[in-house]
Coordinates of C-alpha atoms and ligand atoms in Angstrom, one line a residue:
M1 CA -52.1 71.8 -156.7
D2 CA -50.5 71.7 -153.2
K3 CA -49.2 74.8 -151.5
F4 CA -46.9 75.5 -148.6
V5 CA -47.8 77.8 -145.8
I6 CA -44.8 79.1 -143.8
R7 CA -44.7 81.2 -140.7
S8 CA -41.4 82.7 -139.7
G9 CA -40.0 83.2 -136.3
N10 CA -38.6 79.8 -135.4
P11 CA -34.8 79.5 -135.3
L12 CA -33.7 76.3 -137.0
S13 CA -31.7 73.8 -135.0
G14 CA -31.0 70.0 -135.3
T15 CA -29.8 67.7 -138.0
V16 CA -30.8 67.2 -141.6
S17 CA -29.7 64.3 -143.7
I18 CA -29.1 65.0 -147.4
S19 CA -30.7 62.8 -150.1
G20 CA -29.1 61.3 -153.1
S21 CA -28.4 63.6 -156.0
K22 CA -31.2 64.2 -158.5
N23 CA -28.9 65.3 -161.3
A24 CA -26.6 62.3 -160.8
S25 CA -29.5 59.8 -160.5
L26 CA -31.1 60.8 -163.8
P27 CA -28.1 60.0 -166.2
I28 CA -27.1 57.0 -164.0
L29 CA -30.6 55.5 -164.4
A30 CA -30.5 56.2 -168.1
A31 CA -27.1 54.4 -168.3
T32 CA -28.8 51.2 -167.2
I33 CA -30.1 51.0 -170.8
L34 CA -26.5 50.1 -171.8
S35 CA -26.3 47.2 -169.4
A36 CA -26.4 43.6 -170.4
G37 CA -27.2 42.6 -166.7
K38 CA -29.0 43.8 -163.6
C39 CA -28.1 47.1 -162.0
I40 CA -28.7 47.9 -158.4
L41 CA -28.8 51.6 -157.6
K42 CA -28.7 52.9 -154.1
G43 CA -29.5 56.4 -152.8
I44 CA -31.8 57.3 -155.7
P45 CA -34.1 60.0 -154.2
A46 CA -37.9 59.6 -154.4
L47 CA -38.7 62.6 -156.6
R48 CA -41.1 63.5 -159.3
D49 CA -38.3 63.9 -161.9
V50 CA -37.0 60.4 -161.0
D51 CA -40.5 58.9 -161.3
T52 CA -40.8 60.5 -164.8
L53 CA -37.6 58.9 -166.0
L54 CA -38.5 55.6 -164.5
Q55 CA -41.8 55.7 -166.4
I56 CA -39.9 56.5 -169.6
L57 CA -37.4 53.6 -169.0
K58 CA -40.3 51.2 -168.4
E59 CA -41.8 52.2 -171.7
L60 CA -38.4 51.5 -173.3
G61 CA -38.5 47.9 -172.1
L62 CA -36.6 48.1 -168.8
K63 CA -37.9 46.1 -165.8
I64 CA -37.6 48.4 -162.9
E65 CA -38.4 47.8 -159.3
R66 CA -38.0 50.0 -156.2
K67 CA -37.3 47.8 -153.2
E68 CA -38.5 48.5 -149.7
N69 CA -35.1 49.8 -148.7
G70 CA -35.2 52.4 -151.6
D71 CA -32.8 50.5 -153.9
I72 CA -33.7 50.5 -157.5
W73 CA -33.2 47.4 -159.6
S74 CA -33.1 47.9 -163.3
E75 CA -32.7 45.4 -166.1
V76 CA -33.4 45.6 -169.8
S77 CA -36.0 43.0 -170.7
D78 CA -37.3 44.1 -174.1
E79 CA -35.4 46.4 -176.6
R80 CA -38.2 46.7 -179.2
N81 CA -39.4 50.2 -178.3
S82 CA -36.8 53.0 -178.6
V83 CA -39.3 55.9 -178.7
A84 CA -39.6 58.4 -175.8
R85 CA -43.0 60.1 -176.0
Y86 CA -43.6 63.8 -175.9
E87 CA -46.2 63.5 -173.1
L88 CA -43.4 62.3 -170.8
V89 CA -40.4 64.1 -172.1
K90 CA -42.1 67.5 -172.0
T91 CA -42.5 67.2 -168.2
M92 CA -38.7 66.9 -167.7
R93 CA -36.0 68.2 -170.0
A94 CA -33.4 65.9 -168.6
S95 CA -35.2 63.0 -170.3
I96 CA -32.8 63.8 -173.2
C97 CA -30.1 61.8 -171.3
I98 CA -31.6 58.6 -172.7
L99 CA -30.6 59.5 -176.3
G100 CA -26.9 58.5 -176.0
P101 CA -27.5 55.2 -174.4
L102 CA -30.4 54.2 -176.7
L103 CA -28.4 55.0 -179.8
A104 CA -25.3 53.2 -178.5
K105 CA -27.1 50.1 -177.5
R106 CA -30.0 49.8 -179.9
K107 CA -28.6 51.9 -182.9
Y108 CA -31.9 53.8 -183.0
A109 CA -33.6 56.4 -180.9
K110 CA -36.6 58.6 -181.4
V111 CA -36.9 61.1 -178.6
S112 CA -39.3 64.0 -178.3
L113 CA -37.7 67.4 -178.3
P114 CA -38.1 68.7 -174.8
G115 CA -39.0 72.3 -175.7
G116 CA -38.1 75.5 -173.8
C117 CA -38.5 76.1 -170.1
V118 CA -38.8 79.0 -167.8
I119 CA -35.1 79.2 -167.1
G120 CA -34.1 79.6 -170.8
V121 CA -34.1 78.2 -174.3
R122 CA -31.9 75.3 -173.4
P123 CA -30.9 74.0 -176.9
I124 CA -29.5 70.5 -177.5
D125 CA -27.2 71.4 -180.4
L126 CA -24.1 70.2 -178.6
H127 CA -25.7 66.7 -177.9
E128 CA -26.4 66.6 -181.6
K129 CA -22.9 67.7 -182.6
G130 CA -21.2 65.1 -180.4
L131 CA -23.4 62.2 -181.6
K132 CA -23.0 63.2 -185.3
L133 CA -19.2 63.2 -184.8
L134 CA -19.5 59.6 -183.5
G135 CA -21.2 58.8 -186.8
A136 CA -24.9 59.1 -186.0
D137 CA -27.4 60.2 -188.6
I138 CA -29.8 62.7 -186.9
S139 CA -33.0 64.3 -188.3
Y140 CA -36.0 66.1 -186.8
K141 CA -39.5 65.0 -187.6
H142 CA -42.8 66.3 -186.1
G143 CA -41.1 67.5 -182.9
Y144 CA -39.0 64.4 -182.5
L145 CA -35.3 63.9 -182.8
V146 CA -34.6 60.7 -184.8
A147 CA -31.1 59.1 -184.5
N148 CA -29.8 56.1 -186.4
V149 CA -26.4 54.5 -186.7
K150 CA -24.8 51.2 -187.9
Q151 CA -22.0 51.5 -185.5
L152 CA -20.8 54.4 -183.4
V153 CA -17.1 55.1 -184.0
G154 CA -14.9 57.0 -181.5
T155 CA -13.3 60.3 -182.5
D156 CA -11.8 63.4 -180.9
M157 CA -14.2 66.3 -180.3
Y158 CA -14.5 69.7 -178.6
L159 CA -17.8 69.9 -176.8
G160 CA -18.4 73.5 -175.9
G161 CA -20.7 76.4 -176.8
T162 CA -21.3 80.0 -175.9
F163 CA -22.1 79.1 -172.3
G164 CA -19.2 76.7 -171.9
S165 CA -19.5 73.0 -171.3
T166 CA -22.7 71.0 -171.1
V167 CA -23.6 68.7 -168.3
T168 CA -26.2 66.5 -169.9
G169 CA -24.5 66.8 -173.3
T170 CA -21.3 65.4 -171.8
A171 CA -23.3 62.6 -170.1
N172 CA -24.9 61.7 -173.4
I173 CA -21.7 61.6 -175.4
L174 CA -19.9 59.8 -172.6
M175 CA -22.5 57.1 -172.5
A176 CA -22.6 56.7 -176.2
S177 CA -18.9 56.5 -176.6
C178 CA -18.6 53.7 -174.1
L179 CA -20.0 51.3 -176.7
A180 CA -18.4 53.0 -179.7
K181 CA -15.7 51.4 -181.7
G182 CA -12.3 52.7 -180.7
R183 CA -11.2 55.8 -178.7
T184 CA -13.2 59.0 -178.1
V185 CA -11.7 62.1 -176.6
I186 CA -14.1 64.8 -175.3
E187 CA -12.4 68.1 -174.8
N188 CA -14.1 70.7 -172.7
A189 CA -16.2 68.0 -171.0
A190 CA -18.3 69.1 -168.1
C191 CA -16.6 68.0 -164.8
E192 CA -19.5 68.5 -162.5
P193 CA -19.6 65.9 -159.6
E194 CA -22.8 64.5 -161.3
V195 CA -20.8 63.8 -164.5
Q196 CA -18.0 62.3 -162.4
D197 CA -20.5 60.0 -160.7
L198 CA -21.9 58.8 -164.0
A199 CA -18.4 58.0 -165.2
L200 CA -17.6 56.1 -162.0
F201 CA -20.9 54.1 -162.5
L202 CA -20.0 53.4 -166.1
T203 CA -16.5 52.2 -165.0
K204 CA -18.2 49.8 -162.6
M205 CA -20.2 48.5 -165.6
G206 CA -16.9 47.8 -167.4
A207 CA -16.4 51.0 -169.3
K208 CA -12.8 52.3 -169.9
I209 CA -12.7 56.0 -169.0
K210 CA -9.7 58.2 -168.3
G211 CA -9.7 61.8 -167.0
I212 CA -12.7 61.5 -164.7
G213 CA -13.2 64.8 -162.9
T214 CA -11.3 66.8 -165.6
H215 CA -12.3 68.7 -168.8
R216 CA -10.7 66.0 -171.0
L217 CA -12.4 62.6 -171.0
E218 CA -10.8 59.7 -172.9
I219 CA -13.0 56.7 -173.5
E220 CA -11.9 53.4 -175.0
G221 CA -15.0 51.7 -176.4
V222 CA -15.9 48.2 -175.2
K223 CA -18.2 45.6 -176.8
K224 CA -20.4 45.1 -173.7
L225 CA -21.3 46.7 -170.4
T226 CA -22.4 44.5 -167.5
G227 CA -24.7 45.1 -164.5
A228 CA -23.3 46.9 -161.5
T229 CA -24.2 48.0 -158.0
Y230 CA -23.7 51.6 -157.2
T231 CA -24.5 54.3 -154.7
V232 CA -25.1 57.8 -156.0
I233 CA -23.5 60.9 -154.4
P234 CA -25.4 63.2 -152.1
D235 CA -27.2 66.1 -153.7
R236 CA -24.9 69.1 -153.5
I237 CA -27.7 71.6 -154.3
E238 CA -30.0 70.2 -151.6
A239 CA -27.1 70.4 -149.2
G240 CA -26.4 74.0 -150.4
T241 CA -30.0 74.9 -149.9
F242 CA -30.0 73.7 -146.3
I243 CA -26.7 75.5 -145.6
V244 CA -28.4 78.7 -146.8
A245 CA -31.4 77.9 -144.5
G246 CA -28.9 77.6 -141.7
A247 CA -27.2 80.9 -142.7
L248 CA -30.6 82.6 -142.7
A249 CA -32.2 81.2 -139.6
G250 CA -29.9 78.6 -138.1
K251 CA -29.1 78.6 -134.4
N252 CA -27.3 75.4 -134.8
V253 CA -28.0 73.3 -138.0
T254 CA -26.0 70.2 -138.7
I255 CA -26.0 68.9 -142.2
K256 CA -25.0 65.3 -142.6
N257 CA -24.5 62.9 -145.5
C258 CA -23.2 65.7 -147.8
R259 CA -19.9 66.0 -149.7
L260 CA -18.2 69.2 -148.6
D261 CA -15.6 68.7 -151.3
H262 CA -18.5 69.3 -153.8
L263 CA -19.6 72.5 -152.0
S264 CA -16.4 74.6 -152.0
A265 CA -17.7 77.6 -153.9
I266 CA -21.0 77.7 -151.9
I267 CA -19.2 77.5 -148.6
D268 CA -16.6 80.0 -149.6
N269 CA -19.2 82.6 -150.6
L270 CA -21.2 82.0 -147.5
R271 CA -18.2 82.4 -145.3
Q272 CA -17.3 85.7 -147.1
M273 CA -20.8 86.9 -146.0
G274 CA -20.1 86.1 -142.4
T275 CA -21.9 82.7 -142.0
E276 CA -20.2 80.4 -139.5
I277 CA -19.7 77.0 -141.2
E278 CA -17.8 74.4 -139.1
K279 CA -16.5 71.4 -141.0
I280 CA -17.0 68.3 -138.9
S281 CA -15.8 65.9 -141.6
N282 CA -16.1 65.8 -145.4
T283 CA -19.7 64.5 -145.0
E284 CA -20.9 66.7 -142.1
C285 CA -20.9 70.4 -141.2
R286 CA -22.6 72.7 -138.7
V287 CA -24.0 76.1 -139.7
R288 CA -25.0 79.2 -137.7
Q289 CA -26.5 82.3 -139.0
A290 CA -24.5 85.5 -139.2
K291 CA -25.8 88.5 -137.3
H292 CA -24.5 90.8 -140.0
K293 CA -24.5 89.6 -143.5
R294 CA -21.8 91.2 -145.7
P295 CA -22.8 91.9 -149.3
I296 CA -20.8 90.0 -151.9
D297 CA -20.7 89.7 -155.7
I298 CA -21.3 86.3 -157.3
T299 CA -21.0 85.0 -160.8
T300 CA -22.4 81.6 -161.7
L301 CA -20.0 79.3 -163.6
P302 CA -19.5 75.7 -164.5
Y303 CA -18.1 73.5 -161.7
P304 CA -16.0 74.2 -159.6
G305 CA -17.4 77.7 -159.9
F306 CA -20.5 78.9 -158.1
P307 CA -23.5 76.7 -159.4
T308 CA -26.4 78.3 -161.2
D309 CA -28.7 75.9 -159.3
M310 CA -27.8 77.9 -156.0
Q311 CA -28.2 81.4 -157.5
A312 CA -31.8 81.9 -156.4
Q313 CA -31.3 80.6 -152.9
M314 CA -28.2 82.9 -152.4
M315 CA -30.2 85.8 -153.6
V316 CA -32.5 85.5 -150.6
L317 CA -29.5 85.8 -148.2
L318 CA -28.1 88.7 -150.2
A319 CA -31.5 90.5 -150.1
L320 CA -30.9 90.7 -146.3
A321 CA -27.2 91.8 -146.4
D322 CA -25.9 95.1 -145.2
G323 CA -25.3 96.7 -148.6
I324 CA -25.4 96.1 -152.3
S325 CA -24.6 92.8 -153.9
I326 CA -24.4 91.7 -157.6
I327 CA -25.2 88.4 -159.1
T328 CA -24.2 87.7 -162.7
E329 CA -25.7 84.6 -164.4
R330 CA -23.3 83.0 -166.9
I331 CA -25.1 79.7 -167.4
Y332 CA -28.7 80.7 -167.9
P333 CA -28.9 84.5 -168.6
D334 CA -32.7 84.5 -168.1
R335 CA -32.9 82.5 -164.8
F336 CA -34.3 85.3 -162.7
M337 CA -38.0 84.4 -162.4
H338 CA -37.7 84.6 -158.6
V339 CA -36.7 88.3 -158.6
A340 CA -40.3 89.6 -159.0
E341 CA -41.6 87.2 -156.4
L342 CA -38.9 88.2 -153.9
N343 CA -39.6 91.8 -154.6
R344 CA -43.2 91.1 -153.7
M345 CA -41.8 90.0 -150.3
G346 CA -40.1 93.3 -149.8
A347 CA -36.7 92.6 -151.4
R348 CA -35.1 95.3 -153.5
I349 CA -33.7 93.6 -156.6
R350 CA -33.2 95.1 -160.0
K351 CA -32.4 93.0 -163.0
E352 CA -30.1 94.4 -165.7
G353 CA -29.6 91.8 -168.5
A354 CA -28.0 88.8 -167.0
T355 CA -27.2 90.6 -163.8
A356 CA -29.2 91.3 -160.7
V357 CA -28.4 94.2 -158.4
I358 CA -29.5 93.4 -154.8
E359 CA -29.9 96.2 -152.3
G360 CA -29.9 94.4 -149.0
R361 CA -32.5 95.4 -146.4
S362 CA -33.2 94.5 -142.8
K363 CA -36.3 92.4 -143.4
L364 CA -38.7 90.7 -145.8
W365 CA -42.4 90.3 -145.3
G366 CA -44.6 87.3 -146.0
A367 CA -46.9 87.3 -149.0
P368 CA -48.7 85.0 -151.3
V369 CA -46.1 84.0 -154.0
M370 CA -45.9 81.7 -157.0
A371 CA -43.2 79.0 -157.5
S372 CA -42.0 79.1 -161.1
D373 CA -39.1 76.6 -161.3
L374 CA -37.4 74.2 -159.0
R375 CA -34.7 76.4 -157.6
A376 CA -36.8 79.6 -157.6
S377 CA -39.3 77.7 -155.5
A378 CA -36.6 76.7 -153.0
A379 CA -35.6 80.4 -152.8
L380 CA -39.2 81.3 -151.9
V381 CA -39.3 78.6 -149.2
L382 CA -36.1 80.1 -147.7
A383 CA -37.5 83.6 -147.9
G384 CA -40.6 82.4 -146.1
L385 CA -38.5 81.1 -143.2
V386 CA -37.4 84.6 -142.3
A387 CA -40.1 86.9 -143.8
D388 CA -42.3 88.6 -141.2
G389 CA -45.7 86.9 -140.9
S390 CA -47.0 84.2 -143.2
T391 CA -45.9 83.2 -146.7
E392 CA -48.1 81.1 -149.0
I393 CA -46.3 79.4 -151.9
Q394 CA -48.5 78.1 -154.7
R395 CA -47.5 75.5 -157.3
V396 CA -45.1 73.5 -155.0
Y397 CA -45.1 70.7 -157.6
H398 CA -42.0 72.5 -158.9
I399 CA -40.2 71.8 -155.7
D400 CA -41.3 68.2 -155.5
R401 CA -39.4 67.7 -158.7
G402 CA -36.1 68.0 -157.0
Y403 CA -36.3 68.2 -153.2
E404 CA -37.2 65.0 -151.2
Q405 CA -39.8 65.9 -148.5
I406 CA -38.4 69.4 -148.0
E407 CA -41.2 70.5 -145.7
K408 CA -40.6 67.4 -143.4
K409 CA -36.9 68.0 -143.3
L410 CA -37.5 71.7 -142.4
Q411 CA -40.2 70.8 -139.8
K412 CA -37.6 68.5 -138.1
L413 CA -35.3 71.6 -137.8
G414 CA -38.1 73.5 -136.1
A415 CA -39.5 75.4 -139.1
N416 CA -43.2 76.3 -139.1
I417 CA -44.1 75.0 -142.6
K418 CA -47.0 72.9 -143.7
R419 CA -48.2 71.5 -147.0
V420 CA -51.8 72.1 -147.8
F421 CA -53.0 69.3 -150.1
D422 CA -55.1 69.8 -153.1
K423 CA -57.0 66.9 -154.5
M424 CA -56.7 68.2 -158.1
P425 CA -54.1 66.2 -160.0
T426 CA -51.0 68.1 -161.2
T427 CA -50.3 67.9 -164.9
A428 CA -48.2 71.0 -165.3
D429 CA -44.9 70.9 -167.2
E430 CA -41.4 71.9 -166.2
Ligands
EPU501 N1 -26.3 74.5 -173.9 C1 -26.2 74.8 -175.3 N2 -26.3 73.7 -176.1 C2 -26.5 72.4 -175.7 C3 -26.5 72.2 -174.3 C4 -26.4 73.3 -173.4 O1 -26.0 75.9 -175.7 O2 -26.6 71.5 -176.5 C5 -26.2 75.7 -173.0 C6 -27.4 75.8 -172.1 O3 -28.4 76.5 -172.8 C7 -26.8 76.5 -170.9 C8 -25.4 75.9 -170.8 O4 -25.1 75.4 -172.1 O5 -26.7 77.9 -171.2 C9 -25.3 74.8 -169.8 O6 -26.3 73.8 -170.0 P1 -26.1 72.3 -169.6 O7 -26.3 71.5 -170.8 O8 -24.8 72.1 -168.8 O9 -27.4 72.1 -168.6 P2 -28.2 70.8 -168.5 O10 -27.3 69.6 -168.7 O11 -29.4 70.9 -169.4 C10 -27.8 70.5 -166.0 C11 -28.7 70.4 -164.8 C12 -29.3 71.7 -164.4 C13 -28.2 72.7 -164.2 C14 -27.3 72.7 -165.4 C15 -26.1 73.6 -165.2 C16 -29.5 68.1 -164.9 C17 -30.6 67.1 -165.1 N3 -29.8 69.4 -165.0 O12 -28.7 70.9 -167.0 O13 -30.1 71.5 -163.2 O14 -28.7 74.0 -164.0 O15 -26.8 71.4 -165.7 O16 -25.3 73.2 -164.1 O17 -28.4 67.7 -164.6 C18 -31.8 71.9 -161.7 O18 -31.5 70.9 -161.1 O19 -32.6 72.7 -161.2 C19 -31.2 72.2 -163.0 C20 -31.8 73.0 -163.9

């Protein structure tokens, strides 16, 4: 398993270009199952999670090619297999986003249950509820969800649970209802930019969707969806991670190809801490570190609130603030695996239920640490950029799931980070 070795000391400066969004790419790729023609997708990042989904789609009979310019061409060529195997699904929970399109297009889907993961239990009851309301028959056998339907029929539904709306659940019901008979209304739909992007792609394929970007989606089912060409949005979490890098160690870091309108909560919180963020245009900003970082309190919430996927990275900055900060996790109450590792680097963070109390201090020190999930790994990389001495991060396959060449992008900004390759193949799960 590869590891990163980071030496602190270098101030970051220069320009970094943000890749396409992982969490928009996954459902958009899954949506090509619905298409009666060829889809050309631009900006899909080269990531381990994307590769996993492409492998699943190929097994489901899609002809997929990645062209030299990075575009992905996808076309359904054989609809006989509608089974997504455990061996692939277990490596990426988001694989569940094939369920809605398979059921809508092929009337049958057998998808392995993804199982738990380090950030929480992550049930799929809301996906099931929505599909059942559209008329699907759903059962569970030997670790697989089996869904059948003669014809999905549109209906009104409320799609919310204890933790609010569901991103992938909304994506699944949205995709299924595009080919359902009649009108579907999804109340409490997730309105994350990634869901909006999926809805815009489906619209390009011929779907009739009203309310994009709101918590109420209204879908008028159509008989057929066509091929389409589409460019995915930039990854707001990758952008946020580099903005935090700039806030920690930036002399002058320019972040380009981002969407600042998707980053409001992140930018607002960083500015409250004293970070200088200069907006150049909606797709470009410049970040400089703050000499004194003010402590702040953050609660993670569904969009447009502060994203859970940036919680770990912000914690690194707060660990170096001039006072006590509090982070409350409202999406995944157990998503605090990074706390123990950051404490090993000298941070003073106490976890109380779904809350972390962070006592800021003047410095962190390098240490050997272990990546546990995608965003926790990103936090450790950020901490390594400013921790005294050398930091060694094991299990960086977690970070390869969701950040395209993070070490190369950081090296370009002047960071002293290198990947130490291991010849052993990685088979670990999410
Ligand atoms: N939930 C339920 N029942 C459901 C579905 C969700 O109770 O049927 C709960 C979850 O347990 C959680 C909350 O609802 O407490 C929100 O979960 P959601 O379904 O919105 O999450 P997701 O769709 O599984 C996506 C992202 C995550 C991101 C969350 C929240 C993708 C592929 N994944 O997950 O991204 O944290 O939304 O914004 O889009 C990441 O990229 O590192 C990542 C984990």
